[in-house]
Tab-separated table of C-alpha atoms in Angstrom:
chain	number	residue	atom	x	y	z
H	1	MET	CA	0.000	0.000	0.000
H	2	LEU	CA	1.093	3.568	-0.700
H	3	LYS	CA	0.812	4.675	2.941
H	4	ASP	CA	3.178	1.970	4.172
H	5	TYR	CA	5.561	2.652	1.308
H	6	MET	CA	5.682	6.402	1.981
H	7	ASP	CA	5.914	5.959	5.747
H	8	LYS	CA	9.019	3.856	5.188
H	9	LYS	CA	10.475	6.439	2.805
H	10	GLY	CA	9.847	9.133	5.374
H	11	LEU	CA	11.962	7.268	7.895
H	12	GLU	CA	14.775	6.562	5.463
H	13	TYR	CA	17.322	9.290	4.806
H	14	ALA	CA	17.791	9.941	1.088
H	15	PRO	CA	21.125	11.731	0.629
H	16	PHE	CA	20.978	14.818	-1.562
H	17	ASP	CA	21.738	13.946	-5.174
H	18	LYS	CA	20.917	16.648	-7.714
H	19	ALA	CA	21.155	14.192	-10.623
H	20	ARG	CA	18.945	11.423	-9.197
H	21	VAL	CA	15.517	12.854	-10.036
H	22	HIS	CA	16.596	13.631	-13.616
H	23	LYS	CA	17.930	10.083	-14.119
H	24	ILE	CA	14.711	8.557	-12.824
H	25	TYR	CA	12.528	10.890	-14.885
H	26	ALA	CA	14.508	10.111	-18.071
H	27	LEU	CA	13.631	6.438	-17.590
H	28	LEU	CA	10.009	7.154	-16.670
H	29	LYS	CA	9.306	9.789	-19.340
H	30	PRO	CA	8.595	7.384	-22.262
H	31	ASN	CA	5.757	5.917	-20.201
H	32	LEU	CA	4.068	9.249	-19.411
H	33	LYS	CA	1.975	11.762	-21.313
H	34	LEU	CA	2.241	15.124	-19.587
H	35	PRO	CA	-0.556	17.723	-19.719
H	36	ASN	CA	-0.661	20.221	-22.582
H	37	HIS	CA	0.292	23.065	-20.248
H	38	THR	CA	2.640	23.108	-17.265
H	39	VAL	CA	3.075	25.893	-14.712
H	40	HIS	CA	5.804	26.009	-12.043
H	41	ILE	CA	5.225	27.922	-8.777
H	42	MET	CA	8.371	28.841	-6.819
H	43	GLY	CA	9.341	31.283	-4.071
H	44	THR	CA	9.394	31.350	-0.283
H	45	ASN	CA	5.860	32.252	0.821
H	46	GLY	CA	2.509	32.258	-0.937
H	47	LYS	CA	3.141	29.386	-3.339
H	48	GLY	CA	0.112	27.396	-2.221
H	49	SER	CA	-2.447	30.197	-2.436
H	50	THR	CA	-1.022	31.608	-5.694
H	51	GLY	CA	-1.217	28.182	-7.295
H	52	ARG	CA	-4.704	27.538	-5.955
H	53	PHE	CA	-5.998	30.902	-7.216
H	54	ILE	CA	-4.731	29.917	-10.679
H	55	THR	CA	-6.089	26.378	-10.442
H	56	GLN	CA	-9.579	27.437	-9.389
H	57	SER	CA	-9.669	30.111	-12.103
H	58	LEU	CA	-8.724	27.549	-14.761
H	59	GLN	CA	-11.356	25.166	-13.440
H	60	GLU	CA	-14.070	27.807	-13.607
H	61	ALA	CA	-13.009	28.482	-17.207
H	62	GLY	CA	-13.585	24.830	-18.080
H	63	PHE	CA	-10.044	23.405	-18.014
H	64	SER	CA	-9.044	20.178	-16.294
H	65	THR	CA	-6.311	20.707	-13.703
H	66	LEU	CA	-3.994	19.177	-11.138
H	67	HIS	CA	-2.503	21.369	-8.435
H	68	PHE	CA	0.468	19.717	-6.701
H	69	THR	CA	1.324	21.189	-3.282
H	70	SER	CA	3.325	20.303	-0.195
H	71	PRO	CA	3.349	19.580	2.629
H	72	HIS	CA	-0.110	18.405	3.666
H	73	ILE	CA	-1.998	19.229	6.874
H	74	PHE	CA	-4.057	16.094	7.559
H	75	ARG	CA	-3.767	13.567	4.738
H	76	TYR	CA	-1.157	12.823	2.097
H	77	GLU	CA	-3.895	12.984	-0.558
H	78	GLU	CA	-4.160	16.766	-0.001
H	79	ARG	CA	-1.016	17.213	-2.108
H	80	PHE	CA	-2.961	16.271	-5.258
H	81	PHE	CA	-5.884	18.613	-5.980
H	82	ILE	CA	-7.476	17.293	-9.181
H	83	ASN	CA	-10.358	19.113	-10.851
H	84	ASN	CA	-11.220	21.069	-7.717
H	85	LYS	CA	-11.129	18.188	-5.260
H	86	ILE	CA	-8.541	16.204	-3.325
H	87	VAL	CA	-7.651	12.944	-5.053
H	88	ASP	CA	-9.358	9.853	-3.655
H	89	SER	CA	-7.196	7.138	-2.123
H	90	GLU	CA	-8.172	4.539	-4.746
H	91	THR	CA	-6.981	6.722	-7.639
H	92	LEU	CA	-3.765	7.519	-5.798
H	93	GLU	CA	-3.188	3.817	-5.086
H	94	LYS	CA	-3.517	3.053	-8.816
H	95	ALA	CA	-0.872	5.674	-9.603
H	96	HIS	CA	1.379	4.072	-6.982
H	97	ASN	CA	0.877	0.611	-8.498
H	98	PHE	CA	1.794	1.984	-11.923
H	99	LEU	CA	5.047	3.454	-10.603
H	100	GLN	CA	5.864	0.221	-8.801
H	101	SER	CA	6.030	-1.573	-12.151
H	102	PHE	CA	9.392	0.169	-12.659
H	103	SER	CA	12.192	-1.072	-10.392
H	104	PHE	CA	14.243	2.120	-10.790
H	105	ILE	CA	11.508	4.206	-9.150
H	106	ASN	CA	12.410	2.958	-5.676
H	107	GLU	CA	15.570	5.081	-5.695
H	108	ALA	CA	13.404	8.212	-5.446
H	109	SER	CA	13.222	10.200	-2.209
H	110	TYR	CA	9.900	10.890	-0.462
H	111	PHE	CA	9.347	14.183	-2.280
H	112	GLU	CA	10.637	12.911	-5.626
H	113	TYR	CA	8.246	9.964	-5.466
H	114	SER	CA	5.396	12.332	-4.596
H	115	PHE	CA	6.129	14.378	-7.702
H	116	PHE	CA	6.251	11.281	-9.899
H	117	LEU	CA	2.837	10.308	-8.520
H	118	CYS	CA	1.698	13.787	-9.515
H	119	LEU	CA	2.940	13.276	-13.090
H	120	VAL	CA	1.049	9.990	-13.362
H	121	LEU	CA	-2.138	11.582	-12.035
H	122	ALA	CA	-1.789	14.605	-14.344
H	123	GLN	CA	-1.890	12.558	-17.546
H	124	GLY	CA	-4.656	13.639	-19.895
H	125	LEU	CA	-5.380	16.905	-18.081
H	126	ASN	CA	-5.140	20.390	-19.585
H	127	TYR	CA	-2.988	21.984	-16.877
H	128	LEU	CA	-0.467	20.907	-14.262
H	129	ILE	CA	0.268	23.578	-11.656
H	130	ALA	CA	3.278	22.300	-9.706
H	131	GLU	CA	4.482	23.895	-6.489
H	132	ALA	CA	8.183	23.464	-5.782
H	133	GLY	CA	9.300	21.922	-2.501
H	134	VAL	CA	12.452	23.549	-1.183
H	135	GLY	CA	12.476	25.189	-4.595
H	136	GLY	CA	15.048	25.936	-7.229
H	137	GLU	CA	17.250	24.333	-9.822
H	138	TYR	CA	17.750	21.153	-7.773
H	139	ASP	CA	14.122	20.693	-6.738
H	140	ALA	CA	12.384	17.505	-7.890
H	141	THR	CA	9.709	19.576	-9.626
H	142	SER	CA	12.404	21.061	-11.888
H	143	CYS	CA	12.967	17.777	-13.738
H	144	ILE	CA	10.311	18.614	-16.361
H	145	ASN	CA	9.931	21.573	-18.726
H	146	TYR	CA	7.399	24.326	-18.059
H	147	ASP	CA	5.441	26.767	-20.197
H	148	ALA	CA	5.444	29.312	-17.383
H	149	SER	CA	7.280	29.963	-14.126
H	150	ILE	CA	5.779	32.046	-11.319
H	151	TYR	CA	7.842	33.413	-8.434
H	152	THR	CA	6.213	34.475	-5.194
H	153	PRO	CA	8.331	36.649	-2.835
H	154	ILE	CA	11.765	35.138	-2.180
H	155	ASP	CA	13.134	35.426	1.341
H	156	PHE	CA	15.147	33.475	3.903
H	157	ASP	CA	14.216	29.828	4.469
H	158	HIS	CA	15.818	26.384	4.107
H	159	LYS	CA	19.287	27.882	4.569
H	160	ASP	CA	20.846	24.418	4.863
H	161	TYR	CA	19.883	23.712	1.259
H	162	LEU	CA	19.705	27.105	-0.426
H	163	GLY	CA	22.442	29.164	1.227
H	164	THR	CA	22.663	31.771	3.958
H	165	THR	CA	22.347	34.970	1.899
H	166	LEU	CA	19.443	36.359	-0.090
H	167	GLU	CA	21.694	36.336	-3.164
H	168	SER	CA	22.407	32.607	-2.893
H	169	ILE	CA	18.784	31.721	-2.109
H	170	ALA	CA	17.412	33.840	-4.958
H	171	THR	CA	19.995	32.551	-7.427
H	172	THR	CA	19.243	28.898	-6.661
H	173	LYS	CA	15.505	29.455	-7.000
H	174	LEU	CA	15.646	31.700	-10.067
H	175	LYS	CA	17.944	29.378	-12.011
H	176	ALA	CA	14.928	27.081	-12.365
H	177	MET	CA	12.949	29.628	-14.414
H	178	ASP	CA	11.530	28.183	-17.615
H	179	GLY	CA	9.113	29.595	-20.164
H	180	LEU	CA	7.318	32.911	-19.679
H	181	THR	CA	8.328	33.966	-16.156
H	182	PHE	CA	6.261	36.040	-13.733
H	183	ILE	CA	8.077	37.748	-10.872
H	184	GLY	CA	6.105	38.657	-7.752
H	185	LEU	CA	6.987	41.539	-5.440
H	186	GLN	CA	10.691	41.163	-4.643
H	187	GLN	CA	13.625	42.966	-3.108
H	188	GLU	CA	15.869	44.838	-5.571
H	189	THR	CA	18.653	42.261	-5.202
H	190	THR	CA	16.287	39.510	-6.327
H	191	LYS	CA	15.012	41.543	-9.285
H	192	LYS	CA	18.554	42.104	-10.554
H	193	ILE	CA	19.370	38.405	-10.323
H	194	ALA	CA	16.126	37.553	-12.141
H	195	LEU	CA	16.985	39.923	-14.995
H	196	LYS	CA	20.488	38.477	-15.301
H	197	ILE	CA	19.312	34.855	-15.421
H	198	ALA	CA	16.453	35.657	-17.804
H	199	LYS	CA	18.929	37.306	-20.176
H	200	GLU	CA	21.225	34.269	-20.036
H	201	LYS	CA	18.285	31.952	-20.771
H	202	ASN	CA	16.663	34.311	-23.291
H	203	LEU	CA	13.403	34.304	-21.330
H	204	LYS	CA	10.796	37.045	-21.008
H	205	LEU	CA	9.994	38.394	-17.533
H	206	VAL	CA	6.729	39.939	-16.355
H	207	PHE	CA	6.994	41.856	-13.072
H	208	GLN	CA	4.119	42.276	-10.639
H	209	ASP	CA	3.022	45.861	-10.074
H	210	ASP	CA	2.576	47.303	-6.588
H	211	THR	CA	-1.017	48.269	-7.389
H	212	PRO	CA	-3.544	45.422	-7.890
H	213	SER	CA	-6.047	45.588	-10.737
H	214	LYS	CA	-9.693	46.565	-10.206
H	215	GLU	CA	-10.709	42.910	-10.563
H	216	VAL	CA	-8.232	41.808	-7.899
H	217	LYS	CA	-9.320	44.591	-5.551
H	218	ALA	CA	-12.984	43.687	-6.031
H	219	TYR	CA	-12.342	40.006	-5.265
H	220	ALA	CA	-10.185	40.868	-2.252
H	221	LYS	CA	-12.913	43.141	-0.899
H	222	LYS	CA	-15.647	40.559	-1.491
H	223	TYR	CA	-13.802	37.790	0.357
H	224	HIS	CA	-11.977	39.970	2.910
H	225	LEU	CA	-8.495	38.910	1.799
H	226	TYR	CA	-5.534	39.949	3.904
H	227	PRO	CA	-2.936	42.069	2.052
H	228	PHE	CA	-0.534	39.160	1.472
H	229	LEU	CA	-3.314	37.047	-0.070
H	230	GLU	CA	-4.417	39.965	-2.233
H	231	SER	CA	-0.812	40.255	-3.435
H	232	ASN	CA	-0.731	36.529	-4.246
H	233	LEU	CA	-3.985	36.880	-6.172
H	234	SER	CA	-2.521	39.833	-8.065
H	235	LEU	CA	0.479	37.724	-9.078
H	236	ALA	CA	-1.806	34.875	-10.155
H	237	SER	CA	-3.824	37.331	-12.248
H	238	LEU	CA	-0.734	38.246	-14.294
H	239	PHE	CA	-0.456	34.672	-15.515
H	240	LEU	CA	-4.215	34.358	-16.036
H	241	ASP	CA	-4.242	37.567	-18.091
H	242	SER	CA	-1.498	36.149	-20.319
H	243	ILE	CA	-3.717	33.183	-21.253
H	244	LYS	CA	-6.928	35.250	-21.282
H	245	VAL	CA	-8.593	33.415	-18.396
H	246	PRO	CA	-10.700	35.490	-15.965
H	247	LEU	CA	-10.178	35.486	-12.207
H	248	LEU	CA	-12.060	32.957	-10.142
H	249	SER	CA	-15.394	34.003	-8.646
H	250	LYS	CA	-15.521	31.553	-5.726
H	251	PRO	CA	-13.568	31.787	-2.433
H	252	LEU	CA	-10.098	30.293	-2.096
H	253	ASP	CA	-10.287	26.572	-1.332
H	254	LEU	CA	-7.142	26.073	0.763
H	255	ARG	CA	-6.864	25.605	4.503
H	256	GLY	CA	-4.528	27.267	6.959
H	257	ARG	CA	-3.779	30.547	5.180
H	258	LEU	CA	-4.604	32.837	8.084
H	259	GLU	CA	-7.888	30.975	8.298
H	260	LYS	CA	-10.454	32.291	10.766
H	261	LEU	CA	-11.835	29.478	12.925
H	262	GLN	CA	-13.894	31.727	15.190
H	263	ASP	CA	-14.094	35.433	15.989
H	264	ASN	CA	-10.913	35.433	18.072
H	265	LEU	CA	-9.004	32.427	16.675
H	266	TYR	CA	-6.905	32.138	13.507
H	267	ILE	CA	-4.588	29.464	12.103
H	268	ASP	CA	-1.698	30.004	9.712
H	269	VAL	CA	0.803	27.491	8.323
H	270	GLY	CA	3.468	30.211	8.075
H	271	HIS	CA	6.793	29.092	9.471
H	272	ASN	CA	9.480	31.548	8.382
H	273	LEU	CA	10.589	35.144	8.784
H	274	HIS	CA	8.628	36.438	5.799
H	275	ALA	CA	5.414	34.938	7.185
H	276	ALA	CA	6.173	36.445	10.598
H	277	ARG	CA	6.484	39.894	9.020
H	278	ASN	CA	3.110	39.426	7.324
H	279	LEU	CA	1.563	38.488	10.653
H	280	SER	CA	3.109	41.533	12.343
H	281	SER	CA	1.555	43.840	9.767
H	282	ILE	CA	-1.948	42.487	10.408
H	283	PHE	CA	-2.294	41.915	14.166
H	284	LYS	CA	-1.412	43.526	17.470
H	285	ASN	CA	-1.739	42.363	21.089
H	286	ILE	CA	-2.242	38.697	20.289
H	287	THR	CA	-1.681	35.454	22.139
H	288	LEU	CA	0.485	33.299	19.906
H	289	ILE	CA	-0.094	29.544	19.986
H	290	TYR	CA	3.280	28.338	18.810
H	291	ASN	CA	5.692	25.552	18.108
H	292	THR	CA	8.420	25.176	15.520
H	293	TYR	CA	10.782	22.837	13.739
H	294	LYS	CA	14.255	22.941	15.226
H	295	ASP	CA	15.859	23.805	11.863
H	296	LYS	CA	13.928	27.094	11.546
H	297	ASP	CA	15.167	30.565	12.556
H	298	TYR	CA	12.738	30.518	15.458
H	299	GLU	CA	14.649	33.030	17.579
H	300	GLU	CA	14.580	35.628	14.797
H	301	ILE	CA	10.947	34.814	14.015
H	302	LEU	CA	9.923	35.313	17.647
H	303	HIS	CA	11.978	38.503	17.850
H	304	THR	CA	10.079	39.814	14.808
H	305	LEU	CA	6.731	38.898	16.366
H	306	LYS	CA	7.558	40.222	19.846
H	307	PRO	CA	6.050	43.741	19.349
H	308	ILE	CA	2.598	42.254	18.669
H	309	LEU	CA	2.670	39.557	21.362
H	310	LYS	CA	0.993	39.586	24.759
H	311	LYS	CA	2.193	36.067	25.461
H	312	VAL	CA	3.023	32.733	23.833
H	313	LEU	CA	1.275	29.437	24.523
H	314	ILE	CA	3.519	26.488	23.648
H	315	PHE	CA	1.408	23.778	22.011
H	316	LYS	CA	2.705	20.214	22.210
H	317	VAL	CA	3.398	18.596	18.824
H	318	ASP	CA	4.511	14.984	18.500
H	319	ASN	CA	7.017	15.174	15.655
H	320	PRO	CA	10.761	14.341	15.686
H	321	ARG	CA	11.529	17.566	13.809
H	322	ILE	CA	9.921	19.760	16.492
H	323	LEU	CA	12.158	21.795	18.795
H	324	ALA	CA	12.526	20.449	22.341
H	325	PRO	CA	10.032	22.288	24.597
H	326	GLU	CA	12.752	23.249	27.073
H	327	ALA	CA	14.775	24.891	24.290
H	328	LEU	CA	11.757	26.854	23.082
H	329	LYS	CA	10.885	27.934	26.623
H	330	SER	CA	14.485	29.058	27.180
H	331	THR	CA	14.471	31.087	23.945
H	332	LEU	CA	11.242	32.836	24.925
H	333	GLU	CA	12.690	33.681	28.333
H	334	SER	CA	15.844	35.133	26.758
H	335	LEU	CA	13.640	37.294	24.515
H	336	GLU	CA	11.618	38.342	27.568
H	337	ILE	CA	8.377	37.060	26.068
H	338	LYS	CA	5.793	35.744	28.536
H	339	SER	CA	5.005	32.093	27.884
H	340	SER	CA	3.442	28.949	29.264
H	341	PHE	CA	2.488	25.495	28.044
H	342	MET	CA	-1.027	25.212	26.623
H	343	GLN	CA	-2.929	22.672	28.719
H	344	ASP	CA	-6.347	22.745	27.049
H	345	LEU	CA	-8.287	24.664	24.410
H	346	THR	CA	-10.044	27.038	26.781
H	347	LEU	CA	-9.833	30.478	25.157
H	348	ASP	CA	-10.546	33.859	26.708
H	349	PRO	CA	-13.222	35.541	24.531
H	350	LYS	CA	-11.535	38.916	25.145
H	351	GLU	CA	-8.212	37.757	23.672
H	352	THR	CA	-7.128	37.183	20.057
H	353	TYR	CA	-5.303	33.920	19.369
H	354	VAL	CA	-3.173	33.006	16.348
H	355	VAL	CA	-1.853	29.485	15.755
H	356	PHE	CA	1.405	29.869	13.815
H	357	GLY	CA	4.712	28.039	13.387
H	358	SER	CA	4.528	24.922	11.202
H	359	PHE	CA	2.222	22.641	9.222
H	360	SER	CA	2.596	20.032	11.983
H	361	LEU	CA	1.448	22.536	14.592
H	362	VAL	CA	-1.649	23.462	12.584
H	363	GLU	CA	-2.420	19.774	12.053
H	364	ALA	CA	-2.061	18.944	15.759
H	365	PHE	CA	-4.109	21.963	16.831
H	366	LEU	CA	-6.925	21.350	14.340
H	367	LYS	CA	-7.211	17.701	15.321
H	368	ARG	CA	-7.785	18.728	18.934
H	369	TYR	CA	-9.923	21.757	18.091
H	370	GLU	CA	-12.216	20.002	15.628
H	371	GLY	CA	-12.408	17.005	17.936
H	372	VAL	CA	-13.632	19.294	20.716
H	373	LEU	CA	-16.236	21.073	18.608
């Protein structure tokens, strides 16, 4: 079964090998028929919502689509959004069985195998909208060619893989550009690198404007989008305009993007410095329900959030990647941020709560919250 297979892959360490995914795809390619149109979504934040805005717009216009995202919140199937719904387990199992007919496929890492499942599922569809993982020239999603590349804001994240400077991170991500390339709102350093790489590859760039169109503004007003989501919609609209497809009319179908659960409770899968800055621009005087992976810049993230925090509630998450609770508590004390461990889901109606820090945190919180309701 796929679940057992992927659980085992998740436990096994696949050493980084930039050539592996290309070797596997070269062997698999003769057995696949990719969609007519392929779109690559890269960047640091906003990839999921930008891709979903595009996907839903294409669906409303009558096109068949697959939106590949990662990671998932509850179920692995969430990574494969086919024709406006999450793939069913039976269809996904069939794709797995197809891949298992090739012995070479077992060399693939967890994420590489996920993307190959995506390619099997996307056969016969009009559009594949693929979200990069860590993102960039060595990402598994970069093993195929694309008609269009879309870059959401690039910022610091995954320093172990992408480098410790904005220049190195942006360069690694931007080297993957292919086809007509759309550049979201970026720092000047990133824009210059994009222009240089586009010139080397002889690719056309389309830059996002600071001012959203009337259509974007109207949609954002109708569905009460936060500024960062409005910006993501504006970027998506640039691509949609290029293929003469109108903006979606229905609300965004994607969980955990500063989602309002009740009047004083929000959840957000943000987990890096850029997401923390977005949060700081929206809220003040909040109680942060928090936990984090140990490989994140959690001290800098908490320092950025400190001006808007009343206190932090540390929410227990059972995941080997999560920072030890004592280490998190110590960091909060050194930053002079009031904190305690969250014992239950009793919330003060006079306070505003935001769950923020990682996909695993949002998953753990929602399982308890929705189990209580």
